PDB file of C-alpha atoms in Angstrom:
ATOM      1  CA  MET A   1       7.560 -55.065  -7.516  1.00 47.00           C
ATOM      2  CA  SER A   2      10.517 -53.494  -5.688  1.00 54.00           C
ATOM      3  CA  PRO A   3      10.509 -53.707  -1.875  1.00 64.00           C
ATOM      4  CA  THR A   4       9.331 -50.703   0.117  1.00 75.00           C
ATOM      5  CA  ARG A   5      12.192 -48.375   1.028  1.00 80.00           C
ATOM      6  CA  ILE A   6      12.947 -48.336   4.751  1.00 87.00           C
ATOM      7  CA  LYS A   7      12.723 -44.859   6.252  1.00 85.00           C
ATOM      8  CA  PRO A   8      15.397 -43.589   8.672  1.00 83.00           C
ATOM      9  CA  GLY A   9      14.525 -44.728  12.192  1.00 83.00           C
ATOM     10  CA  ALA A  10      12.217 -47.545  11.026  1.00 89.00           C
ATOM     11  CA  ILE A  11      13.069 -51.245  10.710  1.00 91.00           C
ATOM     12  CA  GLY A  12      12.445 -53.758   7.975  1.00 90.00           C
ATOM     13  CA  ARG A  13      11.740 -57.481   8.278  1.00 91.00           C
ATOM     14  CA  ILE A  14      13.180 -59.094  11.414  1.00 92.00           C
ATOM     15  CA  ASP A  15      15.289 -62.237  10.983  1.00 91.00           C
ATOM     16  CA  TRP A  16      14.865 -64.478  14.055  1.00 89.00           C
ATOM     17  CA  ASP A  17      17.420 -66.842  15.465  1.00 79.00           C
ATOM     18  CA  TYR A  18      18.021 -68.541  18.794  1.00 71.00           C
ATOM     19  CA  GLU A  19      21.067 -67.284  20.618  1.00 66.00           C
ATOM     20  CA  ARG A  20      23.660 -69.718  21.918  1.00 68.00           C
ATOM     21  CA  THR A  21      22.679 -68.752  25.422  1.00 70.00           C
ATOM     22  CA  PRO A  22      19.755 -70.995  26.413  1.00 78.00           C
ATOM     23  CA  GLY A  23      16.398 -69.242  26.553  1.00 81.00           C
ATOM     24  CA  LYS A  24      17.567 -66.161  24.634  1.00 85.00           C
ATOM     25  CA  ILE A  25      16.222 -65.009  21.241  1.00 89.00           C
ATOM     26  CA  ARG A  26      18.224 -63.047  18.719  1.00 86.00           C
ATOM     27  CA  GLY A  27      16.713 -60.661  16.164  1.00 88.00           C
ATOM     28  CA  VAL A  28      18.376 -58.866  13.250  1.00 90.00           C
ATOM     29  CA  ALA A  29      16.807 -56.084  11.165  1.00 91.00           C
ATOM     30  CA  ARG A  30      17.836 -53.469   8.630  1.00 90.00           C
ATOM     31  CA  THR A  31      17.285 -49.737   9.036  1.00 89.00           C
ATOM     32  CA  ARG A  32      18.675 -46.366   7.891  1.00 85.00           C
ATOM     33  CA  ASP A  33      20.457 -43.759   9.996  1.00 78.00           C
ATOM     34  CA  GLY A  34      20.128 -39.986   9.988  1.00 74.00           C
ATOM     35  CA  ALA A  35      22.431 -39.739   6.949  1.00 69.00           C
ATOM     36  CA  ASP A  36      20.109 -42.166   5.105  1.00 74.00           C
ATOM     37  CA  ARG A  37      22.780 -44.884   5.028  1.00 76.00           C
ATOM     38  CA  PRO A  38      21.717 -48.542   5.416  1.00 84.00           C
ATOM     39  CA  ARG A  39      22.489 -49.952   8.856  1.00 83.00           C
ATOM     40  CA  ARG A  40      21.994 -53.260  10.667  1.00 85.00           C
ATOM     41  CA  VAL A  41      20.668 -53.567  14.223  1.00 85.00           C
ATOM     42  CA  VAL A  42      20.821 -56.628  16.471  1.00 85.00           C
ATOM     43  CA  ALA A  43      19.028 -57.395  19.754  1.00 85.00           C
ATOM     44  CA  VAL A  44      19.125 -60.399  22.127  1.00 85.00           C
ATOM     45  CA  ARG A  45      16.297 -60.769  24.657  1.00 85.00           C
ATOM     46  CA  ASP A  46      14.115 -63.326  26.382  1.00 88.00           C
ATOM     47  CA  THR A  47      11.070 -62.884  24.133  1.00 90.00           C
ATOM     48  CA  ARG A  48      10.314 -61.760  20.614  1.00 91.00           C
ATOM     49  CA  VAL A  49       8.337 -58.795  21.910  1.00 92.00           C
ATOM     50  CA  GLU A  50      11.360 -57.567  23.856  1.00 90.00           C
ATOM     51  CA  VAL A  51      13.655 -58.133  20.874  1.00 90.00           C
ATOM     52  CA  GLU A  52      11.407 -56.156  18.527  1.00 92.00           C
ATOM     53  CA  ALA A  53      11.106 -53.299  21.042  1.00 90.00           C
ATOM     54  CA  GLU A  54      14.885 -53.045  21.383  1.00 87.00           C
ATOM     55  CA  LEU A  55      15.406 -53.191  17.615  1.00 90.00           C
ATOM     56  CA  ARG A  56      12.985 -50.306  17.137  1.00 90.00           C
ATOM     57  CA  MET A  57      14.674 -48.306  19.905  1.00 85.00           C
ATOM     58  CA  LYS A  58      18.129 -48.818  18.369  1.00 83.00           C
ATOM     59  CA  ALA A  59      16.866 -47.900  14.906  1.00 85.00           C
ATOM     60  CA  ALA A  60      15.275 -44.715  16.222  1.00 83.00           C
ATOM     61  CA  SER A  61      18.482 -43.724  18.005  1.00 75.00           C
ATOM     62  CA  LEU A  62      20.477 -44.052  14.766  1.00 75.00           C
ATOM     63  CA  VAL A  63      18.552 -41.114  13.317  1.00 76.00           C
ATOM     64  CA  TYR A  64      20.512 -38.862  15.675  1.00 64.00           C
ATOM     65  CA  LEU A  65      23.813 -40.728  15.373  1.00 57.00           C
ATOM     66  CA  GLY A  66      24.218 -40.316  11.613  1.00 53.00           C
ATOM     67  CA  ASP A  67      27.067 -38.112  10.415  1.00 53.00           C
ATOM     68  CA  VAL A  68      24.743 -35.651   8.690  1.00 59.00           C
ATOM     69  CA  TRP A  69      25.768 -33.012  11.233  1.00 79.00           C
ATOM     70  CA  SER A  70      29.520 -33.631  11.092  1.00 84.00           C
ATOM     71  CA  ARG A  71      32.005 -31.207   9.518  1.00 89.00           C
ATOM     72  CA  SER A  72      32.189 -33.488   6.492  1.00 88.00           C
ATOM     73  CA  ALA A  73      28.452 -33.224   5.822  1.00 88.00           C
ATOM     74  CA  THR A  74      27.501 -31.117   2.825  1.00 91.00           C
ATOM     75  CA  LEU A  75      25.589 -27.873   2.698  1.00 94.00           C
ATOM     76  CA  GLU A  76      22.902 -29.668   0.705  1.00 91.00           C
ATOM     77  CA  GLU A  77      22.341 -32.095   3.595  1.00 87.00           C
ATOM     78  CA  ALA A  78      22.084 -29.208   6.052  1.00 90.00           C
ATOM     79  CA  ILE A  79      19.609 -27.413   3.798  1.00 91.00           C
ATOM     80  CA  GLU A  80      17.425 -30.505   3.481  1.00 86.00           C
ATOM     81  CA  ARG A  81      17.392 -30.923   7.264  1.00 84.00           C
ATOM     82  CA  TRP A  82      16.475 -27.238   7.610  1.00 88.00           C
ATOM     83  CA  ILE A  83      13.689 -27.575   5.040  1.00 85.00           C
ATOM     84  CA  ALA A  84      12.296 -30.439   7.127  1.00 78.00           C
ATOM     85  CA  THR A  85      11.884 -28.015  10.049  1.00 79.00           C
ATOM     86  CA  LEU A  86       9.876 -25.466   8.074  1.00 78.00           C
ATOM     87  CA  SER A  87       6.307 -25.067   9.340  1.00 62.00           C
ATOM     88  CA  ASP A  88       7.324 -26.869  12.553  1.00 62.00           C
ATOM     89  CA  ALA A  89       6.398 -24.694  15.534  1.00 60.00           C
ATOM     90  CA  ASP A  90       8.399 -26.896  17.925  1.00 58.00           C
ATOM     91  CA  GLU A  91      11.526 -26.006  15.950  1.00 56.00           C
ATOM     92  CA  GLY A  92      10.760 -22.305  16.291  1.00 58.00           C
ATOM     93  CA  ASN A  93      10.260 -22.082  12.548  1.00 62.00           C
ATOM     94  CA  ALA A  94       6.500 -21.831  12.097  1.00 61.00           C
ATOM     95  CA  GLN A  95       6.244 -20.800   8.444  1.00 63.00           C
ATOM     96  CA  LYS A  96       3.057 -20.738   6.414  1.00 66.00           C
ATOM     97  CA  PRO A  97       2.855 -23.574   3.844  1.00 66.00           C
ATOM     98  CA  GLN A  98       3.273 -21.100   0.970  1.00 71.00           C
ATOM     99  CA  SER A  99       6.344 -19.514   2.576  1.00 80.00           C
ATOM    100  CA  ALA A 100       7.873 -22.902   3.386  1.00 81.00           C
ATOM    101  CA  GLU A 101       7.411 -23.993  -0.222  1.00 83.00           C
ATOM    102  CA  THR A 102       9.015 -20.778  -1.483  1.00 87.00           C
ATOM    103  CA  TYR A 103      12.079 -21.178   0.753  1.00 90.00           C
ATOM    104  CA  ALA A 104      12.458 -24.836  -0.225  1.00 88.00           C
ATOM    105  CA  ARG A 105      12.173 -24.047  -3.938  1.00 88.00           C
ATOM    106  CA  THR A 106      14.672 -21.199  -3.650  1.00 91.00           C
ATOM    107  CA  ALA A 107      17.246 -23.209  -1.694  1.00 93.00           C
ATOM    108  CA  ARG A 108      17.028 -26.222  -3.989  1.00 90.00           C
ATOM    109  CA  GLY A 109      16.962 -24.147  -7.152  1.00 89.00           C
ATOM    110  CA  ALA A 110      19.689 -21.573  -6.464  1.00 91.00           C
ATOM    111  CA  ILE A 111      21.938 -22.743  -3.613  1.00 94.00           C
ATOM    112  CA  VAL A 112      22.174 -26.524  -3.954  1.00 92.00           C
ATOM    113  CA  PRO A 113      23.217 -26.662  -7.646  1.00 91.00           C
ATOM    114  CA  ARG A 114      26.006 -24.121  -7.100  1.00 93.00           C
ATOM    115  CA  ILE A 115      27.506 -24.664  -3.636  1.00 95.00           C
ATOM    116  CA  GLY A 116      25.489 -27.544  -2.193  1.00 93.00           C
ATOM    117  CA  ALA A 117      28.456 -29.927  -2.463  1.00 93.00           C
ATOM    118  CA  LEU A 118      30.633 -27.857  -0.103  1.00 94.00           C
ATOM    119  CA  CYS A 119      31.395 -29.513   3.224  1.00 94.00           C
ATOM    120  CA  LEU A 120      30.120 -27.602   6.242  1.00 94.00           C
ATOM    121  CA  GLY A 121      33.583 -27.432   7.774  1.00 93.00           C
ATOM    122  CA  ASP A 122      35.058 -25.853   4.619  1.00 95.00           C
ATOM    123  CA  ILE A 123      32.518 -23.063   4.121  1.00 96.00           C
ATOM    124  CA  THR A 124      33.846 -19.557   4.812  1.00 96.00           C
ATOM    125  CA  THR A 125      32.207 -16.152   4.915  1.00 96.00           C
ATOM    126  CA  PRO A 126      34.210 -14.839   1.905  1.00 96.00           C
ATOM    127  CA  GLN A 127      32.965 -17.798  -0.159  1.00 96.00           C
ATOM    128  CA  LEU A 128      29.369 -16.994   0.715  1.00 96.00           C
ATOM    129  CA  ARG A 129      29.894 -13.285  -0.003  1.00 96.00           C
ATOM    130  CA  ASP A 130      31.187 -14.169  -3.473  1.00 96.00           C
ATOM    131  CA  PHE A 131      28.207 -16.453  -3.985  1.00 96.00           C
ATOM    132  CA  MET A 132      25.748 -13.701  -3.016  1.00 95.00           C
ATOM    133  CA  LYS A 133      27.516 -11.297  -5.401  1.00 94.00           C
ATOM    134  CA  GLU A 134      27.164 -13.884  -8.165  1.00 93.00           C
ATOM    135  CA  MET A 135      23.420 -13.997  -7.554  1.00 92.00           C
ATOM    136  CA  ARG A 136      23.239 -10.310  -8.531  1.00 91.00           C
ATOM    137  CA  VAL A 137      24.413 -11.065 -12.088  1.00 89.00           C
ATOM    138  CA  ALA A 138      23.716 -14.786 -12.565  1.00 87.00           C
ATOM    139  CA  PRO A 139      21.653 -15.592 -15.701  1.00 84.00           C
ATOM    140  CA  HIS A 140      18.501 -17.580 -15.038  1.00 75.00           C
ATOM    141  CA  ARG A 141      15.037 -18.241 -16.368  1.00 74.00           C
ATOM    142  CA  THR A 142      11.792 -17.066 -14.829  1.00 70.00           C
ATOM    143  CA  PRO A 143       8.871 -19.465 -14.245  1.00 66.00           C
ATOM    144  CA  ARG A 144       7.485 -18.261 -17.593  1.00 67.00           C
ATOM    145  CA  GLY A 145      10.685 -19.272 -19.370  1.00 65.00           C
ATOM    146  CA  LYS A 146      11.970 -15.742 -19.926  1.00 70.00           C
ATOM    147  CA  GLY A 147      15.723 -15.292 -19.575  1.00 75.00           C
ATOM    148  CA  GLU A 148      16.969 -12.701 -17.089  1.00 80.00           C
ATOM    149  CA  VAL A 149      20.299 -11.584 -15.640  1.00 83.00           C
ATOM    150  CA  GLY A 150      20.559 -11.303 -11.867  1.00 85.00           C
ATOM    151  CA  TYR A 151      18.075 -12.389  -9.227  1.00 88.00           C
ATOM    152  CA  SER A 152      15.719  -9.875  -7.648  1.00 90.00           C
ATOM    153  CA  VAL A 153      16.300  -8.409  -4.200  1.00 91.00           C
ATOM    154  CA  SER A 154      13.402 -10.404  -2.729  1.00 91.00           C
ATOM    155  CA  TYR A 155      14.771 -13.654  -4.202  1.00 92.00           C
ATOM    156  CA  ARG A 156      18.242 -12.938  -2.810  1.00 94.00           C
ATOM    157  CA  LEU A 157      16.707 -12.252   0.587  1.00 94.00           C
ATOM    158  CA  HIS A 158      15.198 -15.754   0.481  1.00 94.00           C
ATOM    159  CA  ILE A 159      18.629 -17.159  -0.431  1.00 95.00           C
ATOM    160  CA  LEU A 160      20.234 -15.328   2.493  1.00 96.00           C
ATOM    161  CA  ARG A 161      17.572 -16.604   4.904  1.00 94.00           C
ATOM    162  CA  ALA A 162      18.112 -20.182   3.738  1.00 95.00           C
ATOM    163  CA  LEU A 163      21.892 -19.911   4.194  1.00 96.00           C
ATOM    164  CA  ARG A 164      21.709 -18.297   7.630  1.00 96.00           C
ATOM    165  CA  ASP A 165      19.088 -20.673   9.007  1.00 93.00           C
ATOM    166  CA  SER A 166      20.497 -23.932   7.617  1.00 94.00           C
ATOM    167  CA  LEU A 167      24.031 -23.125   8.774  1.00 95.00           C
ATOM    168  CA  GLY A 168      22.657 -21.859  12.087  1.00 93.00           C
ATOM    169  CA  LEU A 169      20.966 -25.211  12.534  1.00 90.00           C
ATOM    170  CA  ALA A 170      24.294 -26.925  11.823  1.00 91.00           C
ATOM    171  CA  VAL A 171      25.888 -24.809  14.563  1.00 92.00           C
ATOM    172  CA  SER A 172      23.195 -25.760  17.061  1.00 88.00           C
ATOM    173  CA  MET A 173      23.747 -29.445  16.230  1.00 84.00           C
ATOM    174  CA  GLY A 174      27.508 -29.172  16.855  1.00 86.00           C
ATOM    175  CA  ALA A 175      28.676 -29.687  13.270  1.00 89.00           C
ATOM    176  CA  ILE A 176      30.497 -26.330  13.009  1.00 93.00           C
ATOM    177  CA  PRO A 177      31.606 -23.839  15.681  1.00 94.00           C
ATOM    178  CA  PHE A 178      30.110 -20.673  14.118  1.00 94.00           C
ATOM    179  CA  ASN A 179      27.754 -19.584  11.368  1.00 96.00           C
ATOM    180  CA  PRO A 180      29.716 -18.271   8.330  1.00 96.00           C
ATOM    181  CA  ALA A 181      26.531 -16.715   6.887  1.00 95.00           C
ATOM    182  CA  ARG A 182      25.803 -14.597   9.953  1.00 93.00           C
ATOM    183  CA  GLU A 183      27.856 -11.597   8.804  1.00 93.00           C
ATOM    184  CA  LEU A 184      26.638 -11.561   5.206  1.00 95.00           C
ATOM    185  CA  PRO A 185      25.230  -8.150   4.216  1.00 93.00           C
ATOM    186  CA  ARG A 186      21.538  -7.906   3.565  1.00 92.00           C
ATOM    187  CA  PRO A 187      20.636  -7.377  -0.126  1.00 90.00           C
ATOM    188  CA  SER A 188      19.058  -4.006  -0.802  1.00 83.00           C
ATOM    189  CA  LYS A 189      17.746  -2.037  -3.713  1.00 72.00           C
ATOM    190  CA  LYS A 190      20.023   0.256  -5.696  1.00 62.00           C
ATOM    191  CA  VAL A 191      20.792   3.535  -4.002  1.00 57.00           C
ATOM    192  CA  LYS A 192      18.838   6.318  -5.617  1.00 59.00           C
ATOM    193  CA  GLY A 193      20.600   9.388  -6.906  1.00 60.00           C
ATOM    194  CA  PRO A 194      20.392  12.760  -5.189  1.00 67.00           C
ATOM    195  CA  LYS A 195      16.949  14.286  -5.115  1.00 68.00           C
ATOM    196  CA  ARG A 196      16.296  16.986  -7.639  1.00 70.00           C
ATOM    197  CA  GLN A 197      15.981  20.429  -6.147  1.00 74.00           C
ATOM    198  CA  LYS A 198      12.454  21.785  -6.179  1.00 73.00           C
ATOM    199  CA  GLN A 199      11.917  24.704  -8.467  1.00 76.00           C
ATOM    200  CA  ALA A 200       8.982  27.098  -8.470  1.00 79.00           C
ATOM    201  CA  LEU A 201       7.172  27.904 -11.696  1.00 81.00           C
ATOM    202  CA  THR A 202       7.492  31.412 -13.038  1.00 85.00           C
ATOM    203  CA  ARG A 203       4.513  33.446 -14.219  1.00 86.00           C
ATOM    204  CA  ALA A 204       5.464  32.728 -17.821  1.00 89.00           C
ATOM    205  CA  GLN A 205       5.711  28.990 -17.192  1.00 88.00           C
ATOM    206  CA  VAL A 206       2.304  28.936 -15.511  1.00 87.00           C
ATOM    207  CA  ALA A 207       0.813  30.716 -18.486  1.00 89.00           C
ATOM    208  CA  VAL A 208       2.368  28.186 -20.881  1.00 90.00           C
ATOM    209  CA  LEU A 209       1.099  25.282 -18.732  1.00 88.00           C
ATOM    210  CA  ARG A 210      -2.457  26.649 -18.740  1.00 89.00           C
ATOM    211  CA  ASP A 211      -2.356  27.198 -22.482  1.00 90.00           C
ATOM    212  CA  CYS A 212      -1.145  23.606 -23.079  1.00 89.00           C
ATOM    213  CA  VAL A 213      -3.943  22.205 -20.942  1.00 87.00           C
ATOM    214  CA  ARG A 214      -6.573  24.268 -22.818  1.00 87.00           C
ATOM    215  CA  GLN A 215      -5.204  23.010 -26.138  1.00 86.00           C
ATOM    216  CA  TRP A 216      -5.271  19.427 -24.878  1.00 83.00           C
ATOM    217  CA  GLU A 217      -8.920  19.796 -23.793  1.00 83.00           C
ATOM    218  CA  ALA A 218      -9.936  21.352 -27.109  1.00 82.00           C
ATOM    219  CA  SER A 219      -8.089  18.855 -29.321  1.00 79.00           C
ATOM    220  CA  SER A 220     -10.328  16.498 -31.253  1.00 73.00           C
ATOM    221  CA  ARG A 221      -9.917  12.760 -31.021  1.00 71.00           C
ATOM    222  CA  SER A 222     -12.072   9.643 -31.120  1.00 68.00           C
ATOM    223  CA  GLY A 223     -13.738   8.439 -27.952  1.00 64.00           C
ATOM    224  CA  PRO A 224     -15.194  10.315 -24.975  1.00 66.00           C
ATOM    225  CA  ARG A 225     -14.755  14.069 -24.808  1.00 72.00           C
ATOM    226  CA  ARG A 226     -11.905  15.268 -22.635  1.00 77.00           C
ATOM    227  CA  GLY A 227     -13.171  16.785 -19.412  1.00 79.00           C
ATOM    228  CA  PRO A 228     -11.727  19.492 -17.172  1.00 82.00           C
ATOM    229  CA  GLN A 229     -10.313  17.095 -14.565  1.00 85.00           C
ATOM    230  CA  LEU A 230      -6.667  17.671 -15.504  1.00 84.00           C
ATOM    231  CA  ARG A 231      -7.093  21.480 -15.591  1.00 85.00           C
ATOM    232  CA  LEU A 232      -8.846  21.499 -12.222  1.00 87.00           C
ATOM    233  CA  ALA A 233      -6.129  19.331 -10.650  1.00 86.00           C
ATOM    234  CA  ILE A 234      -3.421  21.702 -11.886  1.00 86.00           C
ATOM    235  CA  GLU A 235      -5.298  24.769 -10.696  1.00 86.00           C
ATOM    236  CA  LEU A 236      -5.779  23.153  -7.290  1.00 86.00           C
ATOM    237  CA  GLY A 237      -2.060  22.497  -7.051  1.00 83.00           C
ATOM    238  CA  LEU A 238      -1.231  26.059  -7.999  1.00 82.00           C
ATOM    239  CA  ALA A 239      -3.784  27.473  -5.559  1.00 81.00           C
ATOM    240  CA  THR A 240      -2.599  25.409  -2.585  1.00 79.00           C
ATOM    241  CA  GLY A 241       1.065  26.230  -3.036  1.00 68.00           C
ATOM    242  CA  VAL A 242       2.539  23.033  -4.497  1.00 53.00           C
ATOM    243  CA  ALA A 243       5.326  25.197  -5.878  1.00 45.00           C
ATOM    244  CA  SER A 244       8.158  25.834  -3.465  1.00 43.00           C
ATOM    245  CA  GLU A 245       7.841  29.565  -3.995  1.00 45.00           C
ATOM    246  CA  ARG A 246       4.834  31.791  -4.401  1.00 47.00           C
ATOM    247  CA  TRP A 247       4.064  33.414  -7.671  1.00 44.00           C
ATOM    248  CA  GLU A 248       1.996  36.519  -8.261  1.00 46.00           C
ATOM    249  CA  ALA A 249      -0.981  36.389 -10.572  1.00 43.00           C
ATOM    250  CA  SER A 250      -1.096  38.986 -13.257  1.00 40.00           C
TER     251      SER A 250
END
């Protein structure tokens, strides 16, 4: 059985030894820092209890001394640290579990495979703009396995949120001086064409409409008989002035 993996900030087995200084005890233990790299901590105290307490304190402090927030850290590392803050009210990021899972799945599925290897200090706003444009036409598969071209607006909004928040967290931790995702435009739906001008029905058109409805009601088909609901709805619209102009009844 493989040994249990040591978590960042925790310590493994302590190796004891007596220091050269009389009456002092030396302890050595392994741990992992904030970048998840293996580290070694040493403490020299009068008793084993004091040695163990200092080892644990040093290991805990290494969580914040790792280079995960340096300029050379990757965007993937920043995203993973941001994901760890989701649903954490103390971090000002109190997301519902379902929302947190959606953001994590989106970031790991769309951002990390494409630009996750970029170093934080090398990321620029034009790069991120190009990436967001790519998301509009990128081929991908839906959860049901169906192939599609371009991610939806809602999905791209999740991508933008993940970029802004993870890089914003890197700014707050001193890794980079500004957030390159802050000025990215917000994805929006396609702009609709000009609205069609309203046009009032003429007397002849109204007569044709009524005749078509009567034919539809009288036509034979299988199933329940067609009722007057459609005809009544049309007559109500005509009577209440749905048309932009009035028409005179014959």
